[in-house]
Short mmCIF file of C-alpha atoms in Angstrom, two decimals:
data_model
loop_
_atom_site.label_atom_id
_atom_site.label_comp_id
_atom_site.label_asym_id
_atom_site.label_seq_id
_atom_site.Cartn_x
_atom_site.Cartn_y
_atom_site.Cartn_z
CA MET A 994 -95.62 75.13 68.69
CA GLY A 995 -97.27 74.73 65.76
CA SER A 996 -96.55 75.89 62.19
CA LEU A 997 -96.16 79.66 61.70
CA SER A 998 -97.51 81.22 58.92
CA LEU A 999 -95.23 84.02 57.23
CA ALA A 1000 -99.11 85.64 56.48
CA LYS A 1001 -99.66 85.52 60.33
CA LEU A 1002 -96.87 84.99 62.37
CA VAL A 1003 -98.13 83.75 66.25
CA LEU A 1004 -94.77 84.47 67.96
CA VAL A 1005 -94.76 83.11 71.65
CA PRO A 1006 -92.07 85.56 73.88
CA SER A 1007 -90.79 82.36 76.76
CA ASP A 1008 -87.89 85.05 77.85
CA ARG A 1009 -89.77 88.21 79.91
CA ARG A 1010 -87.87 90.07 77.85
CA THR A 1011 -88.68 88.49 74.84
CA CYS A 1012 -86.90 86.31 72.52
CA SER A 1013 -85.34 87.11 69.01
CA LEU A 1014 -86.77 85.32 65.99
CA HIS A 1015 -83.35 84.93 64.93
CA ALA A 1016 -82.85 82.67 67.78
CA LEU A 1017 -86.23 81.02 67.28
CA ILE A 1018 -84.54 80.50 63.54
CA ARG A 1019 -81.64 79.39 64.80
CA SER A 1020 -83.42 76.62 67.38
CA ALA A 1021 -85.51 75.09 64.55
CA SER A 1022 -84.37 71.66 63.98
CA PRO A 1023 -81.99 71.35 60.24
CA GLY A 1024 -85.05 69.48 58.90
CA SER A 1025 -87.73 71.46 60.59
CA MET A 1026 -86.95 75.11 58.74
CA ILE A 1027 -88.90 76.02 55.97
CA ASN A 1028 -90.47 73.27 53.46
CA LYS A 1029 -91.87 73.60 50.07
CA LYS A 1030 -94.94 76.08 51.59
CA LYS A 1031 -92.58 78.49 53.11
CA ARG A 1032 -93.75 78.02 56.69
CA ILE A 1033 -91.16 77.50 59.33
CA LYS A 1034 -91.57 75.26 62.23
CA VAL A 1035 -90.41 76.37 65.59
CA VAL A 1036 -89.46 74.02 67.94
CA GLY A 1037 -88.30 76.11 71.14
CA CYS A 1038 -87.52 79.78 72.40
CA CYS A 1039 -85.28 79.42 75.08
CA LEU A 1040 -87.27 77.53 77.83
CA GLU A 1041 -91.11 78.79 78.71
CA ASN A 1042 -92.86 79.87 81.28
CA LYS A 1043 -95.80 76.69 80.62
CA ASN A 1044 -97.97 78.21 83.06
CA LYS A 1045 -98.16 81.77 81.06
CA LYS A 1046 -97.94 80.89 78.12
CA THR A 1047 -98.37 84.43 76.12
CA SER A 1048 -99.55 84.30 72.29
CA ILE A 1049 -99.01 87.27 69.70
CA ASP A 1050 -101.16 87.60 66.28
CA PHE A 1051 -99.07 90.24 64.68
CA SER A 1052 -102.09 90.34 61.95
CA ASP A 1053 -103.62 92.34 65.13
CA PRO A 1054 -103.15 96.23 64.19
CA ASP A 1055 -103.28 96.96 68.12
CA TRP A 1056 -100.87 93.91 69.32
CA LYS A 1057 -98.11 95.93 70.49
CA THR A 1058 -100.32 98.01 73.02
CA LYS A 1059 -102.22 94.48 74.24
CA TYR A 1060 -98.50 93.50 74.73
CA GLU A 1061 -97.97 96.63 76.20
CA GLU A 1062 -100.55 96.30 78.85
CA ASP A 1063 -99.77 92.52 79.31
CA PHE A 1064 -96.56 93.27 80.46
CA GLU A 1065 -97.25 95.76 82.80
CA LYS A 1066 -99.95 93.54 84.54
CA ARG A 1067 -97.32 90.64 84.75
CA PHE A 1068 -94.37 93.45 86.32
CA ASN A 1069 -96.90 94.87 88.30
CA ILE A 1070 -95.09 93.76 92.37
CA PRO A 1071 -97.51 93.08 94.33
CA HIS A 1072 -98.74 95.65 97.43
CA LEU A 1073 -100.24 94.62 100.66
CA THR A 1074 -103.30 97.09 99.78
CA ASP A 1075 -104.18 94.27 97.48
CA PHE A 1076 -105.43 92.12 99.95
CA PHE A 1077 -105.27 93.95 102.88
CA PRO A 1078 -107.28 97.44 101.26
CA ASP A 1079 -107.77 99.10 105.03
CA SER A 1080 -103.86 98.74 105.47
CA PRO A 1081 -103.37 102.11 106.95
CA ALA A 1082 -99.87 104.25 105.44
CA TYR A 1083 -97.70 105.81 107.87
CA PRO A 1084 -95.01 109.16 107.25
CA SER A 1085 -91.89 106.99 106.48
CA THR A 1086 -89.46 107.10 109.62
CA PHE A 1087 -86.51 106.83 106.96
CA CYS A 1088 -85.21 110.28 106.41
CA LEU A 1089 -81.47 111.27 106.06
CA ARG A 1090 -82.78 115.51 106.19
CA MET A 1091 -81.59 114.84 110.06
CA ARG A 1092 -80.50 111.84 112.05
CA THR A 1093 -82.55 112.17 115.23
CA PRO A 1094 -83.92 108.98 116.61
CA VAL A 1095 -87.28 107.57 116.08
CA SER A 1096 -89.38 109.29 118.72
CA GLU A 1097 -92.08 107.90 120.96
CA GLU A 1098 -94.73 108.92 118.80
CA PHE A 1099 -94.65 107.41 115.66
CA ALA A 1100 -96.55 109.42 113.30
CA GLN A 1101 -93.58 112.20 113.77
CA GLY A 1102 -91.24 110.30 112.39
CA TYR A 1103 -88.07 111.99 111.52
CA PRO A 1104 -89.23 115.71 112.73
CA SER A 1105 -87.89 117.76 109.60
CA ASP A 1106 -88.23 121.63 108.95
CA GLU A 1107 -87.91 120.86 105.87
CA GLU A 1108 -89.58 118.36 103.27
CA TRP A 1109 -86.74 116.03 102.36
CA HIS A 1110 -86.71 114.96 98.42
CA GLY A 1111 -84.95 111.87 98.19
CA TYR A 1112 -88.34 109.63 98.14
CA ILE A 1113 -89.06 107.34 95.35
CA ASN A 1114 -92.57 108.08 93.65
CA ASN A 1115 -94.48 104.64 93.36
CA ASN A 1116 -94.84 105.41 89.06
CA ASP A 1117 -91.18 106.20 88.89
CA ARG A 1118 -89.72 103.01 86.45
CA VAL A 1119 -86.67 101.56 84.54
CA LEU A 1120 -86.26 100.99 81.15
CA LEU A 1121 -85.70 97.20 80.34
CA LYS A 1122 -84.42 97.53 77.43
CA VAL A 1123 -82.20 100.40 76.06
CA ILE A 1124 -80.91 99.19 72.93
CA ARG A 1125 -83.26 99.11 69.46
CA PHE A 1126 -82.16 96.71 67.64
CA SER A 1127 -83.20 97.06 64.06
CA SER A 1128 -83.02 93.43 62.56
CA PRO A 1129 -83.29 90.21 64.28
CA THR A 1130 -79.74 89.55 62.35
CA SER A 1131 -78.67 92.23 64.64
CA ALA A 1132 -75.86 90.03 66.91
CA GLY A 1133 -77.99 89.64 70.38
CA ALA A 1134 -81.54 90.76 69.00
CA GLU A 1135 -83.82 90.76 71.42
CA CYS A 1136 -87.03 90.83 69.44
CA ILE A 1137 -91.30 90.55 69.24
CA ASP A 1138 -91.94 90.68 66.35
CA PRO A 1139 -90.54 89.68 62.71
CA ASP A 1140 -89.64 93.44 62.24
CA CYS A 1141 -88.01 94.05 65.46
CA THR A 1142 -90.63 96.60 66.42
CA TRP A 1143 -89.81 98.71 69.53
CA VAL A 1144 -91.88 97.80 71.95
CA GLU A 1145 -91.39 99.76 75.99
CA GLN A 1146 -91.45 97.66 78.30
CA TRP A 1147 -91.17 99.65 82.08
CA ILE A 1148 -90.43 98.11 85.53
CA HIS A 1149 -90.48 99.70 88.99
CA ARG A 1150 -87.56 101.63 89.88
CA ALA A 1151 -86.54 100.70 93.66
CA GLY A 1152 -85.93 102.96 96.67
CA PRO A 1153 -87.17 104.78 100.06
CA ARG A 1154 -91.28 105.52 99.81
CA GLU A 1155 -92.40 109.12 101.22
CA LYS A 1156 -94.92 106.08 102.73
CA ILE A 1157 -94.24 103.57 104.83
CA TYR A 1158 -96.70 100.51 105.71
CA PHE A 1159 -95.56 98.77 108.57
CA LYS A 1160 -95.07 100.36 111.88
CA PRO A 1161 -90.87 99.85 113.02
CA GLU A 1162 -91.93 98.95 116.59
CA ASP A 1163 -94.38 96.30 115.51
CA VAL A 1164 -92.11 94.89 113.20
CA LYS A 1165 -89.97 91.98 113.51
CA ALA A 1166 -88.31 91.33 110.40
CA ALA A 1167 -85.83 87.96 109.82
CA ILE A 1168 -83.00 86.83 107.27
CA ILE A 1169 -82.16 83.39 105.92
CA THR A 1170 -79.50 83.14 103.92
CA CYS A 1171 -79.76 79.78 101.57
CA GLY A 1172 -77.77 77.31 98.81
CA GLY A 1173 -74.17 77.54 98.86
CA LEU A 1174 -71.88 80.09 99.91
CA CYS A 1175 -71.37 83.32 97.62
CA PRO A 1176 -69.14 86.53 98.04
CA GLY A 1177 -71.30 88.78 99.69
CA LEU A 1178 -74.13 87.75 101.75
CA ASN A 1179 -72.46 88.89 105.16
CA ASP A 1180 -72.52 92.32 103.10
CA VAL A 1181 -76.39 91.60 102.53
CA ILE A 1182 -76.70 90.51 105.89
CA ARG A 1183 -75.03 93.77 107.28
CA GLN A 1184 -76.52 96.27 105.30
CA ILE A 1185 -80.19 94.75 105.94
CA VAL A 1186 -79.97 94.91 109.75
CA ILE A 1187 -78.37 98.32 108.99
CA THR A 1188 -81.28 99.75 107.16
CA LEU A 1189 -83.63 98.45 109.58
CA GLU A 1190 -82.41 99.94 112.61
CA ILE A 1191 -82.75 103.39 110.64
CA TYR A 1192 -86.11 102.91 110.22
CA GLY A 1193 -86.64 102.27 113.66
CA VAL A 1194 -86.58 98.55 114.23
CA LYS A 1195 -85.71 96.90 117.18
CA LYS A 1196 -86.07 92.93 116.08
CA ILE A 1197 -84.38 91.87 113.88
CA VAL A 1198 -83.07 88.35 113.78
CA GLY A 1199 -81.05 85.68 111.46
CA ILE A 1200 -82.12 81.95 110.47
CA PRO A 1201 -79.64 79.66 110.69
CA PHE A 1202 -78.73 77.27 107.87
CA GLY A 1203 -81.36 78.47 105.55
CA TYR A 1204 -85.38 77.47 105.01
CA ARG A 1205 -84.11 74.77 107.59
CA GLY A 1206 -83.76 76.79 110.62
CA PHE A 1207 -87.61 76.87 110.75
CA GLY A 1208 -87.94 73.61 110.52
CA ASN A 1209 -85.95 72.41 113.27
CA GLU A 1210 -86.10 75.43 115.23
CA LEU A 1211 -82.41 76.55 115.37
CA ALA A 1212 -82.36 78.98 117.86
CA GLU A 1213 -82.59 82.69 116.10
CA ILE A 1214 -79.04 84.77 115.94
CA PRO A 1215 -80.64 88.30 117.53
CA LEU A 1216 -78.48 90.77 115.07
CA SER A 1217 -78.03 94.48 115.51
CA ARG A 1218 -75.55 97.14 113.85
CA LYS A 1219 -72.65 95.94 116.57
CA VAL A 1220 -73.04 91.96 115.75
CA VAL A 1221 -72.97 93.11 112.25
CA GLN A 1222 -70.40 95.79 111.70
CA ASN A 1223 -67.92 93.78 110.55
CA VAL A 1224 -68.93 90.54 109.25
CA HIS A 1225 -68.29 91.97 105.69
CA LEU A 1226 -64.45 91.70 106.25
CA SER A 1227 -65.07 87.87 106.06
CA GLY A 1228 -66.22 85.87 103.29
CA GLY A 1229 -69.22 82.82 103.81
CA SER A 1230 -72.55 83.89 105.76
CA LEU A 1231 -72.82 84.92 109.14
CA LEU A 1232 -75.97 82.74 109.44
CA GLY A 1233 -74.77 79.53 107.46
CA VAL A 1234 -75.90 78.46 104.77
CA SER A 1235 -77.65 74.94 103.76
CA ARG A 1236 -80.00 73.47 100.65
CA GLY A 1237 -83.41 71.82 101.14
CA GLY A 1238 -86.00 72.35 104.13
CA PRO A 1239 -89.25 71.89 105.47
CA ASN A 1240 -92.47 72.22 103.70
CA ILE A 1241 -94.23 75.69 102.96
CA SER A 1242 -96.95 75.09 105.39
CA ASP A 1243 -94.81 74.62 108.40
CA ILE A 1244 -92.71 77.24 107.51
CA VAL A 1245 -95.13 79.64 107.55
CA ASP A 1246 -96.94 77.74 111.04
CA SER A 1247 -92.68 78.91 112.15
CA MET A 1248 -93.49 82.48 111.08
CA GLN A 1249 -96.55 82.63 112.89
CA GLN A 1250 -95.24 81.48 116.04
CA ARG A 1251 -91.69 83.75 116.15
CA GLY A 1252 -93.86 86.59 115.00
CA ILE A 1253 -91.89 87.71 112.01
CA ASN A 1254 -93.44 89.91 109.84
CA MET A 1255 -90.42 90.88 107.33
CA LEU A 1256 -89.06 88.09 105.97
CA PHE A 1257 -85.57 88.76 103.28
CA VAL A 1258 -84.58 85.55 101.44
CA LEU A 1259 -81.18 85.72 100.02
CA GLY A 1260 -80.85 83.10 97.34
CA GLY A 1261 -81.26 81.38 94.01
CA ASN A 1262 -83.65 80.45 91.34
CA GLY A 1263 -85.38 77.66 93.90
CA THR A 1264 -84.85 79.80 96.86
CA HIS A 1265 -86.99 82.85 95.34
CA ALA A 1266 -89.72 79.56 94.17
CA GLY A 1267 -89.69 79.12 98.08
CA ALA A 1268 -90.34 82.95 98.98
CA ASP A 1269 -92.74 82.77 96.26
CA ALA A 1270 -94.69 80.25 98.51
CA ILE A 1271 -93.92 81.55 101.12
CA HIS A 1272 -95.67 84.98 100.17
CA ASN A 1273 -98.45 83.42 98.93
CA GLU A 1274 -98.73 80.65 101.96
CA CYS A 1275 -99.24 83.89 103.57
CA ARG A 1276 -101.40 85.72 101.93
CA LYS A 1277 -103.76 82.99 101.78
CA ARG A 1278 -103.77 82.84 106.05
CA GLY A 1279 -104.50 86.46 106.14
CA LEU A 1280 -101.22 87.31 107.28
CA LYS A 1281 -99.77 90.91 106.87
CA VAL A 1282 -95.91 89.86 106.01
CA ALA A 1283 -93.67 91.89 103.61
CA VAL A 1284 -91.63 88.90 101.76
CA VAL A 1285 -88.69 90.67 99.76
CA GLY A 1286 -85.78 88.39 97.89
CA VAL A 1287 -82.55 88.70 97.11
CA PRO A 1288 -80.95 87.16 94.31
CA LYS A 1289 -77.75 85.70 95.31
CA THR A 1290 -76.00 83.20 92.53
CA ILE A 1291 -72.71 82.92 91.75
CA ASP A 1292 -73.59 81.75 88.16
CA ASN A 1293 -75.22 85.16 87.57
CA ASP A 1294 -78.05 82.87 85.75
CA ILE A 1295 -81.12 85.05 87.73
CA LEU A 1296 -83.73 86.69 84.55
CA LEU A 1297 -83.81 90.00 83.44
CA MET A 1298 -80.65 91.44 85.97
CA ASP A 1299 -77.23 93.37 84.58
CA LYS A 1300 -75.74 90.78 87.62
CA THR A 1301 -75.88 89.24 90.70
CA PHE A 1302 -73.53 89.74 93.74
CA GLY A 1303 -70.77 87.77 93.84
CA PHE A 1304 -70.39 87.06 90.27
CA ASP A 1305 -67.24 89.83 90.04
CA THR A 1306 -65.44 88.50 92.96
CA ALA A 1307 -65.74 85.15 91.51
CA VAL A 1308 -64.50 85.95 88.05
CA GLU A 1309 -61.32 88.09 90.12
CA GLU A 1310 -60.43 85.00 91.53
CA ALA A 1311 -60.94 82.65 89.00
CA GLN A 1312 -58.13 84.55 87.42
CA ARG A 1313 -55.50 83.44 90.15
CA ALA A 1314 -57.20 79.71 88.24
CA ILE A 1315 -56.38 80.85 85.50
CA ASN A 1316 -52.90 82.27 85.89
CA SER A 1317 -51.78 78.89 88.02
CA ALA A 1318 -52.55 77.47 84.89
CA TYR A 1319 -50.70 79.07 82.51
CA ILE A 1320 -47.77 79.41 84.41
CA GLU A 1321 -48.04 75.47 84.98
CA ALA A 1322 -49.15 74.39 81.04
CA HIS A 1323 -46.42 77.40 79.32
CA SER A 1324 -43.12 76.23 81.93
CA ALA A 1325 -44.01 72.32 80.86
CA TYR A 1326 -42.82 70.80 77.97
CA ARG A 1327 -46.49 70.32 76.18
CA GLY A 1328 -47.60 71.76 78.03
CA VAL A 1329 -52.13 71.97 78.95
CA GLY A 1330 -53.96 74.31 81.78
CA VAL A 1331 -57.14 72.97 82.61
CA VAL A 1332 -59.42 74.76 85.11
CA LYS A 1333 -62.85 74.18 85.98
CA LEU A 1334 -65.21 76.82 87.00
CA MET A 1335 -69.00 77.00 87.82
CA GLY A 1336 -72.03 77.26 85.86
CA ARG A 1337 -74.03 74.71 86.42
CA SER A 1338 -76.24 75.94 83.18
CA SER A 1339 -74.82 79.03 82.37
CA GLY A 1340 -71.61 79.59 81.13
CA PHE A 1341 -71.02 83.50 82.35
CA ILE A 1342 -67.76 82.93 84.97
CA ALA A 1343 -66.13 80.75 81.60
CA MET A 1344 -67.11 83.28 79.78
CA GLN A 1345 -66.00 85.94 81.12
CA ALA A 1346 -62.63 85.14 83.42
CA ALA A 1347 -61.33 84.17 79.59
CA LEU A 1348 -61.83 87.29 78.52
CA ALA A 1349 -60.16 89.00 81.57
CA SER A 1350 -57.01 86.46 82.38
CA GLY A 1351 -56.58 86.74 78.08
CA GLN A 1352 -54.82 83.37 78.90
CA ILE A 1353 -57.33 81.34 78.13
CA ASP A 1354 -57.22 79.29 74.93
CA ILE A 1355 -60.19 76.95 74.66
CA CYS A 1356 -63.21 78.11 76.64
CA LEU A 1357 -66.04 75.70 76.72
CA ILE A 1358 -69.87 76.83 78.27
CA PRO A 1359 -72.94 74.71 78.61
CA GLU A 1360 -75.10 76.94 76.07
CA VAL A 1361 -72.40 76.03 73.62
CA PRO A 1362 -72.00 72.38 71.77
CA PHE A 1363 -68.80 71.23 71.27
CA GLU A 1364 -67.53 67.77 70.35
CA LEU A 1365 -64.04 66.55 71.84
CA HIS A 1366 -63.12 64.08 68.90
CA GLY A 1367 -63.31 63.61 65.11
CA PRO A 1368 -61.78 66.61 62.49
CA HIS A 1369 -63.53 69.34 64.47
CA GLY A 1370 -63.01 68.17 68.17
CA VAL A 1371 -61.73 70.02 70.96
CA LEU A 1372 -58.65 67.59 70.42
CA LYS A 1373 -57.73 68.48 67.39
CA HIS A 1374 -57.29 71.94 68.05
CA LEU A 1375 -55.74 70.94 71.23
CA LYS A 1376 -52.46 69.47 69.32
CA TYR A 1377 -52.50 72.53 66.59
CA LEU A 1378 -52.24 74.64 70.02
CA LEU A 1379 -48.70 72.70 70.79
CA GLU A 1380 -47.53 72.17 67.63
CA THR A 1381 -47.57 76.00 67.20
CA LYS A 1382 -47.96 77.43 70.70
CA GLY A 1383 -45.72 74.80 73.02
CA SER A 1384 -48.75 75.18 75.37
CA ALA A 1385 -52.10 75.35 76.17
CA VAL A 1386 -55.17 76.61 78.39
CA ILE A 1387 -58.99 75.40 78.97
CA CYS A 1388 -61.77 76.99 80.99
CA VAL A 1389 -64.40 74.70 80.70
CA ALA A 1390 -67.45 75.44 82.84
CA GLU A 1391 -69.19 72.36 85.16
CA GLY A 1392 -71.81 72.35 82.94
CA ALA A 1393 -70.57 72.34 80.40
CA GLY A 1394 -70.30 68.42 77.88
CA GLN A 1395 -72.59 66.89 80.26
CA ASN A 1396 -73.32 64.74 76.97
CA PHE A 1397 -70.07 63.04 76.91
CA LEU A 1398 -70.85 61.92 80.79
CA GLU A 1399 -72.59 59.20 81.92
CA LYS A 1400 -75.66 60.32 83.50
CA THR A 1401 -77.27 59.46 87.07
CA ASN A 1402 -80.44 60.50 88.48
CA ALA A 1403 -79.23 62.09 92.00
CA LYS A 1404 -79.85 64.92 93.05
CA ASP A 1405 -79.03 66.98 96.09
CA ALA A 1406 -81.11 68.65 98.95
CA SER A 1407 -82.27 72.10 96.66
CA GLY A 1408 -83.04 69.20 93.70
CA ASN A 1409 -80.53 69.92 91.48
CA THR A 1410 -79.25 67.40 89.31
CA VAL A 1411 -75.62 66.22 91.12
CA LEU A 1412 -73.33 66.90 87.81
CA GLY A 1413 -70.40 64.62 86.27
CA ASP A 1414 -66.87 66.52 86.77
CA ILE A 1415 -66.47 67.12 83.10
CA GLY A 1416 -63.22 68.74 83.86
CA VAL A 1417 -61.61 64.94 85.36
CA HIS A 1418 -63.43 63.85 81.72
CA ILE A 1419 -61.13 66.28 79.28
CA GLN A 1420 -57.56 65.73 81.54
CA GLN A 1421 -58.20 62.12 81.22
CA GLU A 1422 -58.85 62.63 77.36
CA ILE A 1423 -56.64 64.57 76.57
CA LYS A 1424 -53.97 62.27 78.24
CA LYS A 1425 -55.04 59.61 76.48
CA TYR A 1426 -55.34 61.21 72.97
CA PHE A 1427 -51.82 62.41 72.98
CA LYS A 1428 -50.68 59.04 75.19
CA GLU A 1429 -52.41 57.14 71.57
CA LEU A 1430 -50.39 59.68 68.98
CA GLY A 1431 -47.10 58.69 70.83
CA ASP A 1432 -46.49 62.15 72.20
CA PRO A 1433 -47.60 62.58 75.45
CA ALA A 1434 -48.78 65.74 77.02
CA ASP A 1435 -48.63 67.32 80.49
CA VAL A 1436 -51.87 67.80 81.82
CA LYS A 1437 -52.32 69.56 84.99
CA TYR A 1438 -56.39 70.34 86.38
CA ILE A 1439 -56.88 72.93 88.89
CA ASP A 1440 -60.52 73.23 90.61
CA PRO A 1441 -60.96 76.32 92.72
CA THR A 1442 -64.80 76.03 92.83
CA TYR A 1443 -64.92 76.45 96.88
CA MET A 1444 -62.04 78.65 97.22
CA ILE A 1445 -64.11 80.98 94.89
CA ARG A 1446 -67.01 81.28 96.83
CA ALA A 1447 -65.87 81.22 99.92
CA CYS A 1448 -63.80 84.33 99.81
CA ARG A 1449 -65.45 88.06 100.95
CA ALA A 1450 -66.69 90.78 98.12
CA ASN A 1451 -64.37 92.70 95.63
CA ALA A 1452 -64.87 96.52 96.21
CA SER A 1453 -67.78 96.03 93.14
CA ASP A 1454 -69.64 93.38 94.72
CA GLY A 1455 -69.11 95.38 97.98
CA ILE A 1456 -71.57 98.79 96.43
CA LEU A 1457 -73.82 96.12 94.58
CA CYS A 1458 -74.46 94.37 98.11
CA THR A 1459 -74.51 97.37 100.15
CA VAL A 1460 -77.43 98.79 97.79
CA LEU A 1461 -79.21 95.33 97.61
CA GLY A 1462 -79.61 95.05 100.77
CA GLN A 1463 -80.92 98.68 101.12
CA ASN A 1464 -83.39 98.42 98.69
CA ALA A 1465 -84.71 95.42 100.02
CA VAL A 1466 -85.23 96.57 102.89
CA HIS A 1467 -87.45 99.60 101.31
CA GLY A 1468 -90.02 97.45 99.46
CA ALA A 1469 -90.39 96.05 102.85
CA PHE A 1470 -91.49 98.99 104.53
CA ALA A 1471 -93.38 100.38 101.60
CA GLY A 1472 -95.16 97.21 101.60
CA TYR A 1473 -94.14 95.06 98.56
CA SER A 1474 -93.94 91.52 98.60
CA GLY A 1475 -93.80 88.78 96.77
CA ILE A 1476 -90.62 90.55 95.43
CA THR A 1477 -86.94 90.42 94.90
CA VAL A 1478 -84.51 93.47 94.10
CA GLY A 1479 -82.02 93.72 91.15
CA ILE A 1480 -80.04 95.70 89.09
CA CYS A 1481 -81.30 96.47 85.32
CA ASN A 1482 -79.21 98.52 83.24
CA THR A 1483 -77.64 99.83 85.68
CA HIS A 1484 -80.25 101.03 88.08
CA TYR A 1485 -82.07 99.39 90.65
CA VAL A 1486 -85.48 97.39 90.27
CA TYR A 1487 -88.26 95.75 91.86
CA LEU A 1488 -89.20 93.22 89.98
CA PRO A 1489 -92.01 89.91 90.85
CA ILE A 1490 -90.47 86.25 91.94
CA PRO A 1491 -92.48 84.17 89.57
CA GLU A 1492 -90.86 86.80 86.43
CA VAL A 1493 -87.57 86.24 87.24
CA ILE A 1494 -87.34 82.52 88.22
CA SER A 1495 -89.29 80.95 85.04
CA TYR A 1496 -85.77 79.20 83.82
CA PRO A 1497 -82.19 80.01 84.30
CA ARG A 1498 -81.04 83.01 82.16
CA THR A 1499 -78.10 81.81 79.75
CA VAL A 1500 -74.98 83.09 77.74
CA ASP A 1501 -76.72 83.80 74.21
CA PRO A 1502 -74.31 82.41 71.43
CA ASN A 1503 -75.18 85.16 69.06
CA SER A 1504 -74.55 87.93 72.03
CA ARG A 1505 -71.26 90.14 71.39
CA MET A 1506 -69.81 89.26 74.81
CA TRP A 1507 -69.72 85.74 73.45
CA HIS A 1508 -67.94 87.14 69.97
CA ARG A 1509 -65.42 89.30 72.11
CA CYS A 1510 -64.77 85.77 73.55
CA LEU A 1511 -64.43 83.83 70.64
CA THR A 1512 -62.00 87.14 69.56
CA SER A 1513 -60.05 86.96 72.43
CA THR A 1514 -59.45 82.92 72.54
CA GLY A 1515 -59.54 82.90 68.66
CA GLN A 1516 -60.96 79.20 68.95
CA PRO A 1517 -63.25 77.72 65.72
CA ASP A 1518 -66.53 75.61 66.31
CA PHE A 1519 -65.98 72.21 67.79
CA ILE A 1520 -68.88 70.56 65.64
#
């Protein structure tokens, strides 16, 4: 991006919610803020989706209208009729007015003497942003232009439609779970199966071990309400998980051979990228297939959504580790507890766990740079804490402080960079620092990663998983494909997959939530 004149500002909103001017200015390099010609050079705003760069000329009096039109196009969700205009629509077989089974004559659906008003109109929308910021300098401001003009951004409401585009007796639905484990996987699987059966689907299978199950031609797992009735009472995934898998063409070949025409994909950003590619390949081949994603990431790093399933449970389980670290530290002479929590690029778990516990003195996340040594470093503050409190507890996200560790080019099966262990590094640096001072600290290190992600979902996540699973099925039967389902401003919505996988969602250091965390810990800037 080039220099931007104050007389004719052109901002490039890269986060699909748009970025704040304040964030733009903060992200500029110190030497390029404002020069003698009163021009601002913007180095970057978050991370751009480089395939969909959108420039706005604010000198155009119609810029707001054009932006709203562009937003509506981007967030229009793909439908089968976009590719198969002659696709017939049928009366929905999902009706809760009467609980009579589907009749032999499909077109009759669930007979009812009264019209049921439980359907969602295709034109129903949910407002993406609900705060009207008056200034770009407001905490957490997300502004499109320098004046923080209010621009309405509407996205599609999720739920059952009155017309469906698949006959239940012709559907073979498949469910896959990809990536790592996450609390709630079984809850989502269970609810997808139950809702499919309510529509009248008889052929439901699980593909074992994620996308790998398509390549290895592993035996399908037949699913029914009887099979999944109690799976939500335990953690893990009934279907198994894995990273990586065959190429997209081979996956679609396998789907054709198996006769799968509804695919429900549970996974994170990488998994959703695969789901979008499968959707596009099916369209290229002229296959009438619905591909619907359910965002699964314990890190809570999916764009545009309030939260993803498993996150609340992870924060709750993290409390056990933090409390253990606190007890160990508080009970020892000059005790220090270090807890490493999940969060490759986003520090949401560490931030929320610190807030919830009230026992954290220092919270370190990937989004906020810090120094370990020096007059303003973490170790200097830790020394102050031991002198004044006698003990301290540190919470660090796994992706924080990677600049202190030796970099490797190693990748996991999903293509993610293998991170160094920042928790162990901090533990060693603390011991070394205080030993050199001649007054050693008693350091206890806890890494609860696999304990957190392997447990069953709590009540909050259980509800979220249930509704996400139901809405995934509603979306598929409504004829939508290449979409994912999520919760936005407490309402459930459908979003086009490309808009939510551009880059990971991260903690805004200028947000009120991070400010609340700093208020709770009392920590200074470590720079």
